[in-house]
Tab-separated table of C-alpha atoms in Angstrom:
chain	number	residue	atom	x	y	z
A	97	MET	CA	-14.448	-80.156	-3.181
A	98	LYS	CA	-16.554	-82.190	-0.776
A	99	ILE	CA	-17.931	-78.838	0.677
A	100	TYR	CA	-18.608	-77.432	-2.829
A	101	LYS	CA	-20.431	-80.718	-3.934
A	102	LYS	CA	-22.681	-80.586	-0.730
A	103	ILE	CA	-23.497	-76.901	-1.453
A	104	PHE	CA	-24.219	-77.633	-5.036
A	105	ASN	CA	-26.525	-80.452	-4.206
A	106	MET	CA	-28.453	-78.045	-1.858
A	107	LEU	CA	-29.124	-75.666	-4.868
A	108	SER	CA	-32.452	-75.492	-6.618
A	109	LYS	CA	-32.614	-76.058	-10.362
A	110	ARG	CA	-32.921	-72.334	-10.931
A	111	GLN	CA	-29.731	-71.665	-8.827
A	112	LYS	CA	-27.834	-74.389	-10.689
A	113	PHE	CA	-28.895	-72.902	-14.027
A	114	ASN	CA	-27.657	-69.509	-12.804
A	115	PHE	CA	-24.254	-71.008	-12.124
A	116	VAL	CA	-24.055	-72.414	-15.693
A	117	VAL	CA	-24.831	-68.823	-16.910
A	118	ILE	CA	-22.248	-67.393	-14.650
A	119	ILE	CA	-19.535	-69.769	-15.852
A	120	PHE	CA	-20.434	-68.798	-19.451
A	121	ILE	CA	-20.241	-65.121	-18.512
A	122	MET	CA	-16.910	-65.604	-16.991
A	123	ILE	CA	-15.450	-67.261	-20.193
A	124	ILE	CA	-16.708	-64.298	-22.222
A	125	SER	CA	-15.255	-61.854	-19.790
A	126	SER	CA	-11.835	-63.545	-19.686
A	127	LEU	CA	-11.625	-63.343	-23.529
A	128	LEU	CA	-12.610	-59.631	-23.386
A	129	THR	CA	-9.977	-59.043	-20.670
A	130	GLN	CA	-7.247	-60.376	-22.932
A	131	LEU	CA	-8.474	-58.405	-25.913
A	132	LEU	CA	-7.972	-55.146	-24.091
A	133	PRO	CA	-4.074	-55.318	-23.708
A	134	LEU	CA	-3.743	-56.699	-27.325
A	135	SER	CA	-5.842	-53.857	-28.632
A	136	ILE	CA	-3.785	-51.237	-26.572
A	137	GLY	CA	-0.624	-53.023	-27.994
A	138	ASN	CA	-1.764	-52.741	-31.627
A	139	LEU	CA	-2.787	-49.144	-31.010
A	140	THR	CA	0.749	-48.261	-29.649
A	141	ASP	CA	2.394	-50.032	-32.564
A	142	THR	CA	0.214	-47.994	-35.015
A	143	ILE	CA	1.049	-44.720	-33.388
A	144	LEU	CA	4.817	-45.436	-33.249
A	145	ALA	CA	4.633	-46.614	-36.919
A	146	GLN	CA	3.212	-43.194	-38.102
A	147	GLU	CA	5.727	-40.414	-38.980
A	148	GLU	CA	2.784	-37.989	-38.436
A	149	LEU	CA	0.168	-38.780	-35.911
A	150	SER	CA	-3.344	-38.824	-37.331
A	151	PHE	CA	-6.289	-38.993	-35.015
A	152	LEU	CA	-8.518	-40.447	-37.704
A	153	ASN	CA	-6.285	-43.488	-37.871
A	154	ILE	CA	-6.563	-44.258	-34.175
A	155	ILE	CA	-10.343	-43.671	-33.898
A	156	PRO	CA	-11.252	-47.256	-34.848
A	157	PHE	CA	-8.728	-48.607	-32.096
A	158	LEU	CA	-10.101	-46.253	-29.452
A	159	ALA	CA	-13.691	-47.193	-30.355
A	160	PHE	CA	-12.878	-50.891	-30.195
A	161	ILE	CA	-11.202	-50.514	-26.783
A	162	LEU	CA	-14.194	-48.524	-25.491
A	163	ILE	CA	-16.683	-51.130	-26.746
A	164	VAL	CA	-14.648	-54.012	-25.219
A	165	THR	CA	-14.189	-52.177	-21.859
A	166	VAL	CA	-17.970	-51.265	-21.478
A	167	SER	CA	-19.057	-54.634	-22.662
A	168	ASN	CA	-16.781	-56.375	-20.144
A	169	GLU	CA	-17.998	-54.176	-17.319
A	170	ILE	CA	-21.570	-54.740	-18.176
A	171	ILE	CA	-21.359	-58.528	-18.178
A	172	LYS	CA	-19.435	-58.358	-14.903
A	173	VAL	CA	-22.225	-56.508	-13.403
A	174	VAL	CA	-24.716	-59.192	-14.599
A	175	ARG	CA	-22.483	-61.754	-13.213
A	176	ARG	CA	-22.378	-60.040	-9.793
A	177	LEU	CA	-26.056	-59.749	-9.723
A	178	LEU	CA	-26.593	-63.437	-10.588
A	179	VAL	CA	-24.013	-64.518	-7.926
A	180	GLU	CA	-25.536	-62.343	-5.316
A	181	ASP	CA	-29.042	-63.523	-6.185
A	182	THR	CA	-28.087	-67.146	-5.939
A	183	SER	CA	-26.030	-66.643	-2.795
A	184	THR	CA	-28.942	-64.972	-0.949
A	185	ARG	CA	-31.354	-67.523	-2.026
A	186	PHE	CA	-29.111	-70.242	-0.844
A	187	GLU	CA	-28.489	-68.436	2.434
A	188	LYS	CA	-32.373	-68.157	2.880
A	189	GLU	CA	-32.830	-71.804	2.289
A	190	ALA	CA	-29.931	-72.897	4.425
A	191	ARG	CA	-31.037	-70.671	7.400
A	192	SER	CA	-34.584	-72.371	7.310
A	193	LYS	CA	-33.011	-75.894	7.190
A	194	ALA	CA	-30.682	-74.868	10.056
A	195	ILE	CA	-33.663	-73.652	12.174
A	196	SER	CA	-35.523	-76.786	11.412
A	197	ALA	CA	-32.683	-78.895	12.550
A	198	ILE	CA	-32.134	-76.847	15.744
A	199	LEU	CA	-35.950	-77.199	16.584
A	200	HIS	CA	-35.625	-81.015	16.187
A	201	ALA	CA	-32.396	-81.390	17.918
A	202	PRO	CA	-32.200	-83.409	21.191
A	203	LEU	CA	-32.338	-81.344	24.447
A	204	ALA	CA	-28.948	-82.758	25.439
A	205	TYR	CA	-27.461	-80.659	22.644
A	206	PHE	CA	-28.704	-77.467	24.261
A	207	LYS	CA	-27.329	-78.508	27.711
A	208	LYS	CA	-23.847	-78.997	26.255
A	209	ASN	CA	-23.833	-75.779	24.328
A	210	MET	CA	-24.573	-72.230	25.474
A	211	THR	CA	-27.363	-70.376	23.738
A	212	GLY	CA	-25.039	-67.707	22.435
A	213	ASN	CA	-22.575	-70.281	21.235
A	214	ILE	CA	-25.260	-72.030	19.148
A	215	HIS	CA	-26.375	-68.645	17.668
A	216	GLY	CA	-22.831	-67.598	16.933
A	217	LYS	CA	-21.934	-70.787	15.246
A	218	LEU	CA	-25.048	-70.775	13.195
A	219	ASN	CA	-24.753	-67.235	11.957
A	220	ARG	CA	-21.049	-67.605	11.256
A	221	SER	CA	-21.424	-70.878	9.433
A	222	LEU	CA	-24.180	-69.507	7.162
A	223	GLU	CA	-22.069	-66.225	6.491
A	224	GLY	CA	-19.029	-68.406	5.834
A	225	THR	CA	-20.891	-70.516	3.229
A	226	THR	CA	-22.315	-67.622	1.349
A	227	LYS	CA	-18.779	-65.977	1.435
A	228	LEU	CA	-17.252	-69.208	0.147
A	229	LEU	CA	-19.852	-69.169	-2.815
A	230	LYS	CA	-19.160	-65.561	-3.576
A	231	LEU	CA	-15.267	-66.086	-3.319
A	232	MET	CA	-15.587	-69.020	-5.697
A	233	PHE	CA	-17.531	-67.182	-8.470
A	234	MET	CA	-16.349	-63.567	-7.878
A	235	ASP	CA	-12.627	-64.143	-7.333
A	236	PHE	CA	-11.305	-67.760	-7.706
A	237	ALA	CA	-13.147	-68.932	-10.895
A	238	PRO	CA	-12.608	-65.680	-12.896
A	239	ALA	CA	-8.934	-65.736	-12.022
A	240	ILE	CA	-8.812	-69.340	-13.297
A	241	PHE	CA	-10.512	-68.398	-16.667
A	242	ASN	CA	-8.333	-65.256	-17.112
A	243	GLY	CA	-5.230	-67.397	-16.452
A	244	ILE	CA	-6.195	-70.007	-19.119
A	245	ALA	CA	-6.912	-67.101	-21.638
A	246	ALA	CA	-3.504	-65.414	-20.757
A	247	ILE	CA	-1.644	-68.742	-21.271
A	248	ILE	CA	-3.181	-69.015	-24.742
A	249	ILE	CA	-2.242	-65.467	-25.534
A	250	ILE	CA	1.322	-65.958	-24.212
A	251	PHE	CA	2.011	-68.961	-26.375
A	252	SER	CA	0.590	-67.211	-29.434
A	253	LYS	CA	2.529	-64.041	-28.973
A	254	LEU	CA	5.895	-64.913	-27.294
A	255	PRO	CA	8.686	-67.196	-28.142
A	256	LEU	CA	8.290	-70.798	-26.527
A	257	ILE	CA	11.226	-70.458	-24.149
A	258	LEU	CA	10.086	-67.093	-22.790
A	259	ALA	CA	6.453	-68.262	-22.588
A	260	LEU	CA	7.457	-71.266	-20.529
A	261	MET	CA	9.608	-69.135	-18.276
A	262	MET	CA	6.693	-66.848	-17.603
A	263	LEU	CA	4.359	-69.844	-16.824
A	264	LEU	CA	6.590	-70.564	-13.855
A	265	VAL	CA	4.546	-68.065	-11.971
A	266	ILE	CA	1.679	-70.414	-11.916
A	267	PRO	CA	3.076	-73.487	-10.042
A	268	ILE	CA	4.940	-71.089	-7.584
A	269	GLY	CA	1.787	-69.194	-6.989
A	270	VAL	CA	-0.235	-72.388	-6.491
A	271	ILE	CA	2.330	-73.666	-3.947
A	272	ILE	CA	2.123	-70.437	-2.036
A	273	VAL	CA	-1.666	-70.496	-2.084
A	274	PHE	CA	-1.951	-74.124	-0.801
A	275	ARG	CA	0.672	-73.346	1.899
A	276	GLN	CA	-1.325	-70.367	2.926
A	277	ILE	CA	-4.528	-72.466	3.074
A	278	SER	CA	-2.940	-75.382	4.981
A	279	THR	CA	-1.402	-73.156	7.659
A	280	GLN	CA	-4.301	-70.923	8.086
A	281	LYS	CA	-7.153	-73.441	7.981
A	282	GLY	CA	-6.863	-74.494	11.680
A	283	ILE	CA	-6.476	-70.845	12.859
A	284	ARG	CA	-9.643	-69.783	11.121
A	285	VAL	CA	-11.631	-72.719	12.734
A	286	GLU	CA	-10.106	-71.719	16.112
A	287	LEU	CA	-11.077	-68.040	15.520
A	288	MET	CA	-14.710	-69.084	14.638
A	289	ASN	CA	-14.985	-71.294	17.764
A	290	GLU	CA	-13.507	-68.611	20.060
A	291	LYS	CA	-15.926	-65.947	18.755
A	292	SER	CA	-18.807	-68.329	19.245
A	293	ASN	CA	-17.590	-68.942	22.752
A	294	MET	CA	-17.435	-65.112	23.253
A	295	ASP	CA	-21.067	-64.881	22.076
A	296	GLY	CA	-22.169	-67.538	24.442
A	297	ILE	CA	-20.502	-65.913	27.320
A	298	MET	CA	-22.109	-62.516	26.502
A	299	VAL	CA	-25.536	-64.042	26.216
A	300	GLU	CA	-25.131	-65.885	29.568
A	301	LEU	CA	-23.821	-62.735	31.279
A	302	ILE	CA	-26.954	-60.837	30.034
A	303	ASN	CA	-29.268	-63.588	31.266
A	304	GLY	CA	-27.475	-63.699	34.568
A	305	ILE	CA	-27.279	-59.989	34.982
A	306	GLU	CA	-29.502	-59.990	38.240
A	307	VAL	CA	-27.254	-62.591	39.935
A	308	ILE	CA	-24.149	-60.554	38.968
A	309	ARG	CA	-25.616	-57.472	40.572
A	310	VAL	CA	-26.558	-59.302	43.680
A	311	VAL	CA	-23.221	-60.802	44.380
A	312	ASP	CA	-21.447	-57.728	42.935
A	313	SER	CA	-19.252	-59.737	40.589
A	314	SER	CA	-19.241	-57.345	37.707
A	315	LYS	CA	-15.559	-56.344	37.994
A	316	GLN	CA	-14.408	-60.060	37.983
A	317	GLU	CA	-16.699	-60.787	34.950
A	318	ILE	CA	-15.374	-57.832	33.100
A	319	THR	CA	-11.732	-58.861	33.769
A	320	ARG	CA	-12.459	-62.451	32.687
A	321	PHE	CA	-14.040	-61.316	29.473
A	322	ASP	CA	-11.289	-58.731	28.807
A	323	HIS	CA	-8.629	-61.581	29.126
A	324	LYS	CA	-10.647	-63.689	26.654
A	325	SER	CA	-11.033	-60.795	24.279
A	326	GLU	CA	-7.290	-60.085	24.286
A	327	TYR	CA	-6.453	-63.726	23.757
A	328	LEU	CA	-8.876	-63.673	20.676
A	329	ARG	CA	-7.225	-60.388	19.461
A	330	GLN	CA	-3.783	-61.786	19.622
A	331	LYS	CA	-4.776	-64.908	17.767
A	332	GLU	CA	-6.479	-62.875	15.160
A	333	MET	CA	-3.518	-60.640	14.617
A	334	LYS	CA	-1.294	-63.664	14.239
A	335	HIS	CA	-3.560	-64.883	11.449
A	336	HIS	CA	-3.568	-61.429	9.848
A	337	ARG	CA	0.205	-61.199	10.001
A	338	SER	CA	0.473	-64.609	8.267
A	339	MET	CA	-2.084	-63.494	5.630
A	340	ALA	CA	-0.211	-60.316	4.903
A	341	PHE	CA	3.043	-62.329	4.556
A	342	TYR	CA	1.495	-64.774	2.068
A	343	ASP	CA	-0.039	-61.851	0.112
A	344	CYS	CA	3.394	-60.210	-0.116
A	345	LEU	CA	4.905	-63.539	-1.417
A	346	LYS	CA	2.144	-63.716	-4.101
A	347	PHE	CA	2.836	-60.143	-5.207
A	348	ILE	CA	6.563	-60.677	-5.497
A	349	ASN	CA	6.015	-63.947	-7.438
A	350	GLU	CA	3.761	-62.112	-9.952
A	351	ALA	CA	6.234	-59.134	-10.155
A	352	VAL	CA	9.240	-61.242	-10.767
A	353	PHE	CA	7.795	-63.063	-13.708
A	354	GLU	CA	5.895	-60.119	-15.010
A	355	LEU	CA	2.658	-62.055	-15.744
A	356	ASN	CA	0.974	-58.997	-16.846
A	357	PRO	CA	-0.857	-58.794	-20.183
A	358	LYS	CA	0.102	-55.177	-20.509
A	359	SER	CA	3.829	-56.043	-20.666
A	360	TRP	CA	3.377	-58.404	-23.524
A	361	THR	CA	3.567	-55.543	-25.990
A	362	VAL	CA	7.183	-55.187	-24.960
A	363	TYR	CA	8.247	-58.499	-26.404
A	364	LYS	CA	6.426	-58.168	-29.764
C-alpha cells in the first residue's frame, strides 16, 4: 500500500481522474460479467421448459446475451486504453525524474556502482512500476470487483449453507496468494539485482575490450560470465517452479469449491 500511495501521489490530476473512470468501468464490467451466466441459465431453463423448441421464444435471450457480451468487451477495451495511457504517461514522467536524480547524484554513487548496474536498475525499476500499475488495474482490481459481484449473486441464488461453503474458496485463495507473495518477494529482488549486476559486467567488458584483447583473457571472462549466467538461470528456474506450484494450488482451490458462475444454474 505504501508503494501504491507513492505512485498515486506522483500522478497528475488527469491521471488520477483516469483511474476514477477506470474504477467506475470495472464496477460496470463486473455487473455485466455476472449478468451473462444468469442470462444463459434463464435461457437454458426456458429451453428445457418448452415441450417444443421455438426459436422465436429464445431470440430475446440471445439478443440480450449478445448485447451484454459486446458491451462488456467494449468497456474492457476502453479500460485497457485508459490504463495503458496512464501507465505510459507515468513511465515518461518517472523516467524524467530518475534522469534528473542521476544527474544530480554525488560522484561517489557512480564510483560504488558500475554504469551497466545503474542502467539496469533504472530500467527494471521503471518497468516494474509500470507493470505494477497494469497488474493492479488489469488483473487484481477487476478480480476483486468480480468477486464482490459474484458473492452478491451467490447469496441471492443459493441456499445460505451452500453459499457459505462456496465462499471458503476466498480465504483459502487469499492465504495461498499471501504465502506466494511472502516466499517469492525476496527471490524477485535478488533476481533483479543479479540481472543488474550482469548488465554492469557486460558494459564493463565492452568498455575494457582493448585490455581484454591485449592480455588475451577473453576465455577467462567468458567462463566467469557463463558461471554467473548459470547461477542466475538456476535461481530463476527455482522461482518459476515455485510460481507454477502456487498457481496449481490456486486452480485446485477454485476447482474444489466450483466458484464458477456457469455452475450456479445447476443449483437453481
